[in-house]
Short mmCIF file of C-alpha atoms in Angstrom, two decimals:
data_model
loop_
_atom_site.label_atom_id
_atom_site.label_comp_id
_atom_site.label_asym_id
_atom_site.label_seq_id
_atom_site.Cartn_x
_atom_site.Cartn_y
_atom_site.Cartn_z
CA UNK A 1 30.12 83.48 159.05
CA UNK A 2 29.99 80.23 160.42
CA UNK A 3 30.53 79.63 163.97
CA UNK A 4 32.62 76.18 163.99
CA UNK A 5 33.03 73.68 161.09
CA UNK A 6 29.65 72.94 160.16
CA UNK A 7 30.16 69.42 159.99
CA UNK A 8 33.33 67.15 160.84
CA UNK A 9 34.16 66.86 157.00
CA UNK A 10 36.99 68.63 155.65
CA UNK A 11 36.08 68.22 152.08
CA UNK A 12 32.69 70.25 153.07
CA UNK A 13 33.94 72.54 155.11
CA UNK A 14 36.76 73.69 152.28
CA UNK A 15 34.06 73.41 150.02
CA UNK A 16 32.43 76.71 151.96
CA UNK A 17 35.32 78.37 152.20
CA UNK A 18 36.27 78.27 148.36
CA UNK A 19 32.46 79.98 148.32
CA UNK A 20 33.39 83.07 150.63
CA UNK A 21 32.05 81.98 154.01
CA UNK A 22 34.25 82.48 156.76
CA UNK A 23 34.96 80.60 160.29
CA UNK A 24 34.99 82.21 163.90
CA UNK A 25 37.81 81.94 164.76
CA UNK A 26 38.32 80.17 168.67
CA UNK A 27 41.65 80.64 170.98
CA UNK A 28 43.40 78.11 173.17
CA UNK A 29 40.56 78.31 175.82
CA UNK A 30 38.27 77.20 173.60
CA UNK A 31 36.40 80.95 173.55
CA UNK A 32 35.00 82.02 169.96
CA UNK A 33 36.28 85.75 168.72
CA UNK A 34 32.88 87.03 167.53
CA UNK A 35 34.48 90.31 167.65
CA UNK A 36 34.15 89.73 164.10
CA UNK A 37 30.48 89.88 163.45
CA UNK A 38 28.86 92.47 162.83
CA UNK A 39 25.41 93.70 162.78
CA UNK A 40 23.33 92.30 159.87
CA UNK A 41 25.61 89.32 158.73
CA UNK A 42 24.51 86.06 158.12
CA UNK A 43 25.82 83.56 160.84
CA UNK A 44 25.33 79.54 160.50
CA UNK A 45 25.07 77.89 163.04
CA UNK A 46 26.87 74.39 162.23
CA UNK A 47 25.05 70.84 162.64
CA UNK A 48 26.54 70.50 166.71
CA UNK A 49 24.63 73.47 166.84
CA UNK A 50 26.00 76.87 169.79
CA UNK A 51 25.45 76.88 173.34
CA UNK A 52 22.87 79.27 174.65
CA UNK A 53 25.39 82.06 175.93
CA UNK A 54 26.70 81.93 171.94
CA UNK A 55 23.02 82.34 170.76
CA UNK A 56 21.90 84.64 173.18
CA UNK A 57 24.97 87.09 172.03
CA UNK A 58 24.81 86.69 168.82
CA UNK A 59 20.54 87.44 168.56
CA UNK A 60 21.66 90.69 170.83
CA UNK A 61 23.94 91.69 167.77
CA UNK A 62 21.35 91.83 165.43
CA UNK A 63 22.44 89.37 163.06
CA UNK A 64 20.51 86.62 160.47
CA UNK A 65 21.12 83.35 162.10
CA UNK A 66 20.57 80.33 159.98
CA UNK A 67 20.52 77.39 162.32
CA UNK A 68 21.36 74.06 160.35
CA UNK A 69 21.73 72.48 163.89
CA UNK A 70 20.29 68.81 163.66
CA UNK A 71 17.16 67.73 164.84
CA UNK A 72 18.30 65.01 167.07
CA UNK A 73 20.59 67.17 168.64
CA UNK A 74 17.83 69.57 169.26
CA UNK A 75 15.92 66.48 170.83
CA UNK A 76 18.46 66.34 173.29
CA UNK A 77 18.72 69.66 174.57
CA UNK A 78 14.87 69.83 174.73
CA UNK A 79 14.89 66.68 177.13
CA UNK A 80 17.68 68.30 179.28
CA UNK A 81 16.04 71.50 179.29
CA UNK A 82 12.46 70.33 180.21
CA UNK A 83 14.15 68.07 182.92
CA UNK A 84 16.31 71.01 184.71
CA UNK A 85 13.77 72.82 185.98
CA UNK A 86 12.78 69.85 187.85
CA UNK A 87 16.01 69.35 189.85
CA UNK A 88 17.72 66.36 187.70
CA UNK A 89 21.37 66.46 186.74
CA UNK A 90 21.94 65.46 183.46
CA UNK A 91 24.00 62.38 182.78
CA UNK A 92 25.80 62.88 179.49
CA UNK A 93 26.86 60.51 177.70
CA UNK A 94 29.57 61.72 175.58
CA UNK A 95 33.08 63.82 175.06
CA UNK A 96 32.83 67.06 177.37
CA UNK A 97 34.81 68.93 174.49
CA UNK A 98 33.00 67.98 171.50
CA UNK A 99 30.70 70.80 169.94
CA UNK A 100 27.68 69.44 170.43
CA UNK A 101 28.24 68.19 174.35
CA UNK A 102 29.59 71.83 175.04
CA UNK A 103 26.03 73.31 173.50
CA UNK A 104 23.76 70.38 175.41
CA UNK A 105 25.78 71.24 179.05
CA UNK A 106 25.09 74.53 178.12
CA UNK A 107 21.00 73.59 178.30
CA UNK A 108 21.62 71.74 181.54
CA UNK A 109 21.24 73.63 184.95
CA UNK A 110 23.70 70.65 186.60
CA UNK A 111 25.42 67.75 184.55
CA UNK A 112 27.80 65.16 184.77
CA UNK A 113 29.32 64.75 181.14
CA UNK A 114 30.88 60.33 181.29
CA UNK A 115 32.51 58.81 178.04
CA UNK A 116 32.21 55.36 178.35
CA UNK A 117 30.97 52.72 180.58
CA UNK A 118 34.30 52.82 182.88
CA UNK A 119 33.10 56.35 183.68
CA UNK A 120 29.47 55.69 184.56
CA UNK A 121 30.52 52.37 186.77
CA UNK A 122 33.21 54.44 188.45
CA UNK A 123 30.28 57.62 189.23
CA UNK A 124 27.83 54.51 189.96
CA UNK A 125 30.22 53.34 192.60
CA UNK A 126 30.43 56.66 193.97
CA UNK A 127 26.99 57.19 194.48
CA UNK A 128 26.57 53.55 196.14
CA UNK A 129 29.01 55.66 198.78
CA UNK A 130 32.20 53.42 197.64
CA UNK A 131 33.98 56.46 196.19
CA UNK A 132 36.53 59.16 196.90
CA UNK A 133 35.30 62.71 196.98
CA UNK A 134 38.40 64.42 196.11
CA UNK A 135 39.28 61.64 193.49
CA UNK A 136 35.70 62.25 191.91
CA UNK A 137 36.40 66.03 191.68
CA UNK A 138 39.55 65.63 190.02
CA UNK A 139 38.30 62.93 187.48
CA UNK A 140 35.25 65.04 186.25
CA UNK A 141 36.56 68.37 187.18
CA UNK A 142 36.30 69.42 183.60
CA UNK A 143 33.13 67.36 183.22
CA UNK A 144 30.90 68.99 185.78
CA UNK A 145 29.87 72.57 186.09
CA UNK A 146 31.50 74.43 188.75
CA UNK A 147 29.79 73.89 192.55
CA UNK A 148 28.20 70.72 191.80
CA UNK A 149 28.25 68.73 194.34
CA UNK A 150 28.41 65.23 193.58
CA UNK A 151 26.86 64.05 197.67
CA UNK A 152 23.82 66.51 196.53
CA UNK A 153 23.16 66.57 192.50
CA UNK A 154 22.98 62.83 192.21
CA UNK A 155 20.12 62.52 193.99
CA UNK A 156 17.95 62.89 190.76
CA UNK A 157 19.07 62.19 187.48
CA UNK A 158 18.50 61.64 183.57
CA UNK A 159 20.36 60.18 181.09
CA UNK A 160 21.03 62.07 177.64
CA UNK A 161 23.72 61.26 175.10
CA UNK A 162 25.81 62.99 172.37
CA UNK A 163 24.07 61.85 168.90
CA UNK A 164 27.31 60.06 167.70
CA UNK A 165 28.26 57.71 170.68
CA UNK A 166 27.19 53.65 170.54
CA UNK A 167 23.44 53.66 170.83
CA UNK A 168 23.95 50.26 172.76
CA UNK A 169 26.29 52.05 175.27
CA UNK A 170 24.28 54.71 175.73
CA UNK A 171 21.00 52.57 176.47
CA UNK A 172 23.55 50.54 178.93
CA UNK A 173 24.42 53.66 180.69
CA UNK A 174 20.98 54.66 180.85
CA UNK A 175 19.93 51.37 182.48
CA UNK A 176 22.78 51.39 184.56
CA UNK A 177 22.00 54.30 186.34
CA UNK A 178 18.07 53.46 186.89
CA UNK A 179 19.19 50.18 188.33
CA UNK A 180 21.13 52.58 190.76
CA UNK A 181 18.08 54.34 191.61
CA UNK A 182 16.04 51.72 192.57
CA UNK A 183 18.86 50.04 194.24
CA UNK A 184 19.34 53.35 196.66
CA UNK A 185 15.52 54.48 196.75
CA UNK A 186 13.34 51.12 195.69
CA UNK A 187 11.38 50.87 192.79
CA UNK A 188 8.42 52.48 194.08
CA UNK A 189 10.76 56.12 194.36
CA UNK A 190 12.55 55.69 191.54
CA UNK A 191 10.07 57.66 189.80
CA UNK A 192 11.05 60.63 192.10
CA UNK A 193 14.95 60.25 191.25
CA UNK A 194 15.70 58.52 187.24
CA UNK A 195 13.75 59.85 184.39
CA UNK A 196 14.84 58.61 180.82
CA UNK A 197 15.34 60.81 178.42
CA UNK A 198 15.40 58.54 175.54
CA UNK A 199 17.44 60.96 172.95
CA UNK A 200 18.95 58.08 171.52
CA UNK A 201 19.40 58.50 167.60
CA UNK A 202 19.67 54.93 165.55
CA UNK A 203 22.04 56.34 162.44
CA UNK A 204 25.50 55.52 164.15
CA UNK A 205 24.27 52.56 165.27
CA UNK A 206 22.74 51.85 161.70
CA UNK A 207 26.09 52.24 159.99
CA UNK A 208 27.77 50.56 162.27
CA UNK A 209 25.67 47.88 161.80
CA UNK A 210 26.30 48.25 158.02
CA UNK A 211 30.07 47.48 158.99
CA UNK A 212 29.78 44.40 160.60
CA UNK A 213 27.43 42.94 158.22
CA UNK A 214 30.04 43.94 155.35
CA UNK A 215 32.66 41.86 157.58
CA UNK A 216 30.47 38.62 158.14
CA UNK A 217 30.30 39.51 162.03
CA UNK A 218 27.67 40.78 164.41
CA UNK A 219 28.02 43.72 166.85
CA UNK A 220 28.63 42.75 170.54
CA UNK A 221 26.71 44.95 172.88
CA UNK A 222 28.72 46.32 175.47
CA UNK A 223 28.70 44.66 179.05
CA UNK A 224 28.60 45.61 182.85
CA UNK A 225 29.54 43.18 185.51
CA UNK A 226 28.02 45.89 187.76
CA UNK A 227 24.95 46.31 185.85
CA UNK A 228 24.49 42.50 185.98
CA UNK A 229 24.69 42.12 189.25
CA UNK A 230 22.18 44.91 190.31
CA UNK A 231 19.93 43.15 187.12
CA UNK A 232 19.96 39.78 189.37
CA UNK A 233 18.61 41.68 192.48
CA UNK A 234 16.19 43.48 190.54
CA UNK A 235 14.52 40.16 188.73
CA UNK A 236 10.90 41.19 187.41
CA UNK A 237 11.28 45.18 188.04
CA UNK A 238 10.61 46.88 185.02
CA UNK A 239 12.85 49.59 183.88
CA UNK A 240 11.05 53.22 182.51
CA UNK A 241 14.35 53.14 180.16
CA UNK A 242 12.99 49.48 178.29
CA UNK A 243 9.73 50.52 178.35
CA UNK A 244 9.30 53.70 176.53
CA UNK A 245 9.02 53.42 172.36
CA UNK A 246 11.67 53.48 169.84
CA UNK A 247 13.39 56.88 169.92
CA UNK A 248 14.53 58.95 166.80
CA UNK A 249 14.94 57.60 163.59
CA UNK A 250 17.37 58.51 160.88
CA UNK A 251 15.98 56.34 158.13
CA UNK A 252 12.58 57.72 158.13
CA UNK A 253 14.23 61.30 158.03
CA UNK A 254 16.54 60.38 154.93
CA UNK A 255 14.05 58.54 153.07
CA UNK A 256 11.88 61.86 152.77
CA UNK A 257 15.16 64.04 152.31
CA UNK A 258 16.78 62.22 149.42
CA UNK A 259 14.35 59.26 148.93
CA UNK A 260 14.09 55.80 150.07
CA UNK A 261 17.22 53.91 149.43
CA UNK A 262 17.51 50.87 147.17
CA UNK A 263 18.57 47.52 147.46
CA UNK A 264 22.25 47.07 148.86
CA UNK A 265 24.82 45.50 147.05
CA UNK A 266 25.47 41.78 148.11
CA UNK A 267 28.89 42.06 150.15
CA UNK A 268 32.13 40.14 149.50
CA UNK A 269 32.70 36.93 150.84
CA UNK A 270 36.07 38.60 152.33
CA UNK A 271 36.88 42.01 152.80
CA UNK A 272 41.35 42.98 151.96
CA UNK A 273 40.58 46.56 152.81
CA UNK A 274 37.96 48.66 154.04
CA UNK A 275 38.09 52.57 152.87
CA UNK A 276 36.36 54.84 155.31
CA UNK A 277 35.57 57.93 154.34
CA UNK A 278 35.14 60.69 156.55
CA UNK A 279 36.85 63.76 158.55
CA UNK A 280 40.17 63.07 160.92
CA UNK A 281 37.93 64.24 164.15
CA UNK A 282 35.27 62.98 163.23
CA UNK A 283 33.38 60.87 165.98
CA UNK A 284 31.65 58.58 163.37
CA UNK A 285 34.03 58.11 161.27
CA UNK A 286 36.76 57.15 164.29
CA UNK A 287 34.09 54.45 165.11
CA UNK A 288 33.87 53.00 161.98
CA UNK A 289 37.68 52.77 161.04
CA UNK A 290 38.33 50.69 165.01
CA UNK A 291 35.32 48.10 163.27
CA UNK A 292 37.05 48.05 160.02
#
């Protein structure tokens, strides 16, 4: 069994099927039948990896788990894990029903899942008191974990991010949010309230990259009026976020998997068409066909 396509490529994913594995099947709330496992089968747990309810049933059932969850996404849920138990809400930046988000809020105690930058400005705002209540529990009501209280758990947060968002978004958000900190509490208590995660992983940013250099164009990092302004009042504070070392690194994990990679082809002076290849739902590859 496998307990959700184990990646977001249909070619793969028939691929296993043609071989005799077989896919829990989930209903229109989003719940997985494992009514269908039974004791001593072999259950894979795909690369978004399961949340800990799904783990905790399915180790009670006796059966060989093969976890082929990636290591990155592990990263994160250590981070939010370690974190929890001392009172921060995780910030995640992501898609509250994507696989892997589901399994991370699962590792969280309180979260606050945001998408894009629009989302963290408007919880930002909130926090700086120039928000609704009611509004902001109808926004993120599937975002949140029922009885968080937005007044109360976002007095200490962290930052944490679905693998396959914009590493340059994410880092923004992260920022964003410290600046908030010290704006509320002062940089001397911000220690006591932010606390970076840094789960960032470079390979969507890397292939992104890829597709702007194949275009003759360079990547434009995303922007925050509201960040810049809090970045003028905060001239010469350092941020925890900017200081810590680079995060996770995909090249230096797929060099020793399938060895280092050569020399690139030079690319076209112009580019008529750009074939993507990759799965319909497939965060990545929706990325890299809106560059193309």
């Amino acid at each position: 069994w496998v307990t959700n396509e184990i990646i977001h490529n249909p070619l793969v994913n028939e691929n296993l099927a043609k071989m005799g594995f077989e896919f829990v099947k989930t209903n229109e709330d989003g719940i997985k039948d494992f009514t269908v496992v039974q004791k001593g089968d072999v259950v894979i747990l795909p690369a978004f990896g399961a949340s800990i309810d799904e783990m905790a049933f399915l180790k009670d059932q006796g059966v060989q788990i093969v976890d082929t969850t990636c290591p990155w996404v592990s990263k994160v849920w250590q981070s939010v894990e370690k974190s929890k138990d001392k009172g921060h809400t995780a910030i995640i930046h992501g898609k509250y029903a994507h696989e892997e988000t589901i399994a991370t809020m699962s590792f969280a105690k309180k979260y606050l899942v945001v998408k894009n930058m629009d989302e963290a400005e408007y919880v930002v705002q909130y926090m700086l008191g120039k928000g609704d209540r009611e509004e902001f529990m109808a926004k993120f009501a599937k975002a949140m974990p029922e009885g968080f209280d937005p007044d109360v758990d976002l007095d200490k947060v962290g930052v944490a991010n679905q693998t396959t968002m914009l590493k340059g978004e994410t880092e923004l958000v992260g920022k964003l949010f410290e600046r908030t900190m010290i704006r509320k509490f002062g940089p001397q208590e911000v220690d006591q309230h932010f606390v970076s995660f840094n789960t960032i992983c470079d390979a969507t940013q890397e292939r992104q990259d890829a597709m702007y250099k194949m275009f003759g164009a360079e990547y434009e990092a995303p922007s925050s009026t509201l960040y810049a302004e809090m970045e003028g009042e905060q001239v010469g504070i350092e941020l925890k976020s900017e200081k810590q070392g680079p995060g996770l690194s995909s090249r230096a994990m797929e060099d020793e998997v399938r060895g280092e990679a050569g020399e690139a082809a030079a690319a076209p002076t112009k580019v008529d068409l750009c074939l993507v290849v990759g799965g319909f739902n497939s965060s990545n590859t929706f990325q890299l066909g809106e560059i193309s």
